[in-house]
Amino acid sequence: MAVPEALVSALADEDRLQLFARICTAPDGLEASHASAKLAKRLVDAGLVAEAGGRYRAVPSVFRDALAKAPVDPLDALFRHGRLVSIPHSGKRRQLVLAYLAERFEPGRLYTEQDVREKLSMVHDDHATLRRYLVDEGLLQRSNDGGAYGRPAEARAAG
C-alpha cells in the first residue's frame, strides 16, 4: 500500500505529472509507446499507474487506500531506536514528547536530580533541557530545597 508521501513524491516532477495527466485523460488508457518508459516506471512503482496490454491506466483507488491507513503516531518521527532525535522547540509535538517523558516518572515517587538525569539521558543527551522543559510545563516539579523531583503533587509535599 502506498503512503501519501510516496504518491506526492512520484508526482512532484513536472514531466511525470504531465504524463500522469495524459494517462488520466485518455479514455482507454495511454499507449505505452506514447510515453517515456522511465517516467512511467516511477508512476507504476508508486502504484499510480498500471500497465496492461501495452497501455498505461490510472489507478485512482491508490489515493483512497493511502489515506485509509491508520494514522501514524506523531512521536514516531521524533524517535529512533528509542532515543529522541531532536527536541521540538515548541508546539504540539513538544507537548506530546514532554507528556510521553513525564510518564517515565511514577506518581507518588520522589526522584533525586541524579535519578532524573539518568532517566532522561536514556532518551536524549541533553537531559538538562528536557528536565527544564518538564518543570516549565508543570509535568515535573522540583521541591523548594531543590533536592527532589516528582509529579507536581509529590514534589510539593517533599519541599
PDB file of N, CA, C and O in Angstrom, residues 5-39:
ATOM      1  N   GLU A   5       3.076  10.235   1.072  1.00  0.00           N
ATOM      2  CA  GLU A   5       4.339  10.892   0.709  1.00  0.00           C
ATOM      3  C   GLU A   5       4.915  10.326  -0.588  1.00  0.00           C
ATOM      4  O   GLU A   5       5.488  11.049  -1.398  1.00  0.00           O
ATOM      5  N   ALA A   6       4.791   9.002  -0.778  1.00  0.00           N
ATOM      6  CA  ALA A   6       5.314   8.361  -1.990  1.00  0.00           C
ATOM      7  C   ALA A   6       4.534   8.822  -3.221  1.00  0.00           C
ATOM      8  O   ALA A   6       5.119   9.015  -4.294  1.00  0.00           O
ATOM      9  N   LEU A   7       3.243   9.010  -3.070  1.00  0.00           N
ATOM     10  CA  LEU A   7       2.429   9.472  -4.191  1.00  0.00           C
ATOM     11  C   LEU A   7       2.799  10.898  -4.565  1.00  0.00           C
ATOM     12  O   LEU A   7       2.968  11.223  -5.745  1.00  0.00           O
ATOM     13  N   VAL A   8       2.945  11.732  -3.561  1.00  0.00           N
ATOM     14  CA  VAL A   8       3.314  13.125  -3.814  1.00  0.00           C
ATOM     15  C   VAL A   8       4.698  13.179  -4.449  1.00  0.00           C
ATOM     16  O   VAL A   8       4.931  13.930  -5.400  1.00  0.00           O
ATOM     17  N   SER A   9       5.605  12.373  -3.956  1.00  0.00           N
ATOM     18  CA  SER A   9       6.964  12.351  -4.499  1.00  0.00           C
ATOM     19  C   SER A   9       6.960  11.943  -5.970  1.00  0.00           C
ATOM     20  O   SER A   9       7.668  12.529  -6.791  1.00  0.00           O
ATOM     21  N   ALA A  10       6.167  10.948  -6.303  1.00  0.00           N
ATOM     22  CA  ALA A  10       6.099  10.483  -7.697  1.00  0.00           C
ATOM     23  C   ALA A  10       5.528  11.557  -8.613  1.00  0.00           C
ATOM     24  O   ALA A  10       5.893  11.633  -9.790  1.00  0.00           O
ATOM     25  N   LEU A  11       4.651  12.395  -8.098  1.00  0.00           N
ATOM     26  CA  LEU A  11       4.023  13.440  -8.910  1.00  0.00           C
ATOM     27  C   LEU A  11       4.733  14.790  -8.798  1.00  0.00           C
ATOM     28  O   LEU A  11       4.317  15.754  -9.432  1.00  0.00           O
ATOM     29  N   ALA A  12       5.798  14.860  -8.021  1.00  0.00           N
ATOM     30  CA  ALA A  12       6.491  16.129  -7.803  1.00  0.00           C
ATOM     31  C   ALA A  12       7.300  16.586  -9.014  1.00  0.00           C
ATOM     32  O   ALA A  12       7.617  17.756  -9.131  1.00  0.00           O
ATOM     33  N   ASP A  13       7.615  15.669  -9.901  1.00  0.00           N
ATOM     34  CA  ASP A  13       8.349  16.022 -11.114  1.00  0.00           C
ATOM     35  C   ASP A  13       7.346  16.482 -12.171  1.00  0.00           C
ATOM     36  O   ASP A  13       6.339  15.811 -12.425  1.00  0.00           O
ATOM     37  N   GLU A  14       7.612  17.609 -12.789  1.00  0.00           N
ATOM     38  CA  GLU A  14       6.671  18.195 -13.756  1.00  0.00           C
ATOM     39  C   GLU A  14       6.403  17.253 -14.932  1.00  0.00           C
ATOM     40  O   GLU A  14       5.257  17.101 -15.371  1.00  0.00           O
ATOM     41  N   ASP A  15       7.427  16.593 -15.443  1.00  0.00           N
ATOM     42  CA  ASP A  15       7.233  15.686 -16.582  1.00  0.00           C
ATOM     43  C   ASP A  15       6.390  14.474 -16.198  1.00  0.00           C
ATOM     44  O   ASP A  15       5.520  14.043 -16.960  1.00  0.00           O
ATOM     45  N   ARG A  16       6.633  13.925 -14.992  1.00  0.00           N
ATOM     46  CA  ARG A  16       5.823  12.784 -14.539  1.00  0.00           C
ATOM     47  C   ARG A  16       4.388  13.215 -14.300  1.00  0.00           C
ATOM     48  O   ARG A  16       3.444  12.488 -14.610  1.00  0.00           O
ATOM     49  N   LEU A  17       4.204  14.412 -13.753  1.00  0.00           N
ATOM     50  CA  LEU A  17       2.856  14.925 -13.500  1.00  0.00           C
ATOM     51  C   LEU A  17       2.094  15.085 -14.816  1.00  0.00           C
ATOM     52  O   LEU A  17       0.923  14.711 -14.924  1.00  0.00           O
ATOM     53  N   GLN A  18       2.758  15.626 -15.834  1.00  0.00           N
ATOM     54  CA  GLN A  18       2.119  15.785 -17.143  1.00  0.00           C
ATOM     55  C   GLN A  18       1.787  14.427 -17.756  1.00  0.00           C
ATOM     56  O   GLN A  18       0.710  14.254 -18.334  1.00  0.00           O
ATOM     57  N   LEU A  19       2.691  13.462 -17.612  1.00  0.00           N
ATOM     58  CA  LEU A  19       2.408  12.119 -18.124  1.00  0.00           C
ATOM     59  C   LEU A  19       1.216  11.517 -17.389  1.00  0.00           C
ATOM     60  O   LEU A  19       0.327  10.934 -18.005  1.00  0.00           O
ATOM     61  N   PHE A  20       1.185  11.684 -16.075  1.00  0.00           N
ATOM     62  CA  PHE A  20       0.061  11.159 -15.303  1.00  0.00           C
ATOM     63  C   PHE A  20      -1.252  11.791 -15.761  1.00  0.00           C
ATOM     64  O   PHE A  20      -2.270  11.105 -15.901  1.00  0.00           O
ATOM     65  N   ALA A  21      -1.232  13.091 -16.039  1.00  0.00           N
ATOM     66  CA  ALA A  21      -2.431  13.776 -16.527  1.00  0.00           C
ATOM     67  C   ALA A  21      -2.865  13.208 -17.876  1.00  0.00           C
ATOM     68  O   ALA A  21      -4.066  13.000 -18.110  1.00  0.00           O
ATOM     69  N   ARG A  22      -1.915  12.953 -18.759  1.00  0.00           N
ATOM     70  CA  ARG A  22      -2.247  12.367 -20.072  1.00  0.00           C
ATOM     71  C   ARG A  22      -2.846  10.977 -19.902  1.00  0.00           C
ATOM     72  O   ARG A  22      -3.813  10.623 -20.588  1.00  0.00           O
ATOM     73  N   ILE A  23      -2.306  10.202 -18.976  1.00  0.00           N
ATOM     74  CA  ILE A  23      -2.836   8.850 -18.732  1.00  0.00           C
ATOM     75  C   ILE A  23      -4.250   8.940 -18.171  1.00  0.00           C
ATOM     76  O   ILE A  23      -5.148   8.191 -18.588  1.00  0.00           O
ATOM     77  N   CYS A  24      -4.462   9.864 -17.242  1.00  0.00           N
ATOM     78  CA  CYS A  24      -5.786  10.013 -16.622  1.00  0.00           C
ATOM     79  C   CYS A  24      -6.851  10.456 -17.616  1.00  0.00           C
ATOM     80  O   CYS A  24      -8.017  10.072 -17.496  1.00  0.00           O
ATOM     81  N   THR A  25      -6.474  11.258 -18.579  1.00  0.00           N
ATOM     82  CA  THR A  25      -7.453  11.800 -19.517  1.00  0.00           C
ATOM     83  C   THR A  25      -7.654  10.939 -20.763  1.00  0.00           C
ATOM     84  O   THR A  25      -8.562  11.201 -21.542  1.00  0.00           O
ATOM     85  N   ALA A  26      -6.836   9.924 -20.930  1.00  0.00           N
ATOM     86  CA  ALA A  26      -7.013   9.020 -22.078  1.00  0.00           C
ATOM     87  C   ALA A  26      -8.129   8.036 -21.738  1.00  0.00           C
ATOM     88  O   ALA A  26      -8.011   7.269 -20.781  1.00  0.00           O
ATOM     89  N   PRO A  27      -9.223   8.035 -22.516  1.00  0.00           N
ATOM     90  CA  PRO A  27     -10.393   7.205 -22.187  1.00  0.00           C
ATOM     91  C   PRO A  27     -10.068   5.719 -22.021  1.00  0.00           C
ATOM     92  O   PRO A  27     -10.595   5.074 -21.121  1.00  0.00           O
ATOM     93  N   ASP A  28      -9.214   5.181 -22.871  1.00  0.00           N
ATOM     94  CA  ASP A  28      -8.869   3.761 -22.790  1.00  0.00           C
ATOM     95  C   ASP A  28      -7.446   3.552 -22.296  1.00  0.00           C
ATOM     96  O   ASP A  28      -6.827   2.520 -22.557  1.00  0.00           O
ATOM     97  N   GLY A  29      -6.888   4.533 -21.616  1.00  0.00           N
ATOM     98  CA  GLY A  29      -5.505   4.460 -21.174  1.00  0.00           C
ATOM     99  C   GLY A  29      -4.590   4.966 -22.277  1.00  0.00           C
ATOM    100  O   GLY A  29      -4.998   5.139 -23.423  1.00  0.00           O
ATOM    101  N   LEU A  30      -3.354   5.196 -21.943  1.00  0.00           N
ATOM    102  CA  LEU A  30      -2.382   5.740 -22.889  1.00  0.00           C
ATOM    103  C   LEU A  30      -1.517   4.603 -23.414  1.00  0.00           C
ATOM    104  O   LEU A  30      -1.033   3.777 -22.632  1.00  0.00           O
ATOM    105  N   GLU A  31      -1.338   4.557 -24.732  1.00  0.00           N
ATOM    106  CA  GLU A  31      -0.468   3.541 -25.314  1.00  0.00           C
ATOM    107  C   GLU A  31       0.929   3.704 -24.754  1.00  0.00           C
ATOM    108  O   GLU A  31       1.454   4.818 -24.679  1.00  0.00           O
ATOM    109  N   ALA A  32       1.538   2.593 -24.346  1.00  0.00           N
ATOM    110  CA  ALA A  32       2.871   2.621 -23.756  1.00  0.00           C
ATOM    111  C   ALA A  32       3.887   3.245 -24.702  1.00  0.00           C
ATOM    112  O   ALA A  32       4.820   3.913 -24.260  1.00  0.00           O
ATOM    113  N   SER A  33       3.683   3.076 -25.982  1.00  0.00           N
ATOM    114  CA  SER A  33       4.630   3.619 -26.957  1.00  0.00           C
ATOM    115  C   SER A  33       4.588   5.154 -27.010  1.00  0.00           C
ATOM    116  O   SER A  33       5.488   5.775 -27.543  1.00  0.00           O
ATOM    117  N   HIS A  34       3.537   5.749 -26.449  1.00  0.00           N
ATOM    118  CA  HIS A  34       3.404   7.209 -26.439  1.00  0.00           C
ATOM    119  C   HIS A  34       3.912   7.845 -25.142  1.00  0.00           C
ATOM    120  O   HIS A  34       3.626   9.010 -24.880  1.00  0.00           O
ATOM    121  N   ALA A  35       4.630   7.068 -24.336  1.00  0.00           N
ATOM    122  CA  ALA A  35       5.091   7.579 -23.039  1.00  0.00           C
ATOM    123  C   ALA A  35       6.543   7.168 -22.806  1.00  0.00           C
ATOM    124  O   ALA A  35       6.983   6.119 -23.277  1.00  0.00           O
ATOM    125  N   SER A  36       7.258   7.983 -22.096  1.00  0.00           N
ATOM    126  CA  SER A  36       8.628   7.671 -21.694  1.00  0.00           C
ATOM    127  C   SER A  36       8.588   6.525 -20.684  1.00  0.00           C
ATOM    128  O   SER A  36       7.920   6.625 -19.646  1.00  0.00           O
ATOM    129  N   ALA A  37       9.269   5.457 -20.973  1.00  0.00           N
ATOM    130  CA  ALA A  37       9.278   4.288 -20.095  1.00  0.00           C
ATOM    131  C   ALA A  37       9.839   4.643 -18.714  1.00  0.00           C
ATOM    132  O   ALA A  37       9.358   4.158 -17.694  1.00  0.00           O
ATOM    133  N   LYS A  38      10.845   5.510 -18.686  1.00  0.00           N
ATOM    134  CA  LYS A  38      11.473   5.901 -17.422  1.00  0.00           C
ATOM    135  C   LYS A  38      10.483   6.658 -16.537  1.00  0.00           C
ATOM    136  O   LYS A  38      10.363   6.378 -15.343  1.00  0.00           O
ATOM    137  N   LEU A  39       9.767   7.606 -17.128  1.00  0.00           N
ATOM    138  CA  LEU A  39       8.784   8.361 -16.358  1.00  0.00           C
ATOM    139  C   LEU A  39       7.634   7.466 -15.905  1.00  0.00           C
ATOM    140  O   LEU A  39       7.178   7.540 -14.766  1.00  0.00           O
TER     141      LEU A  39
END
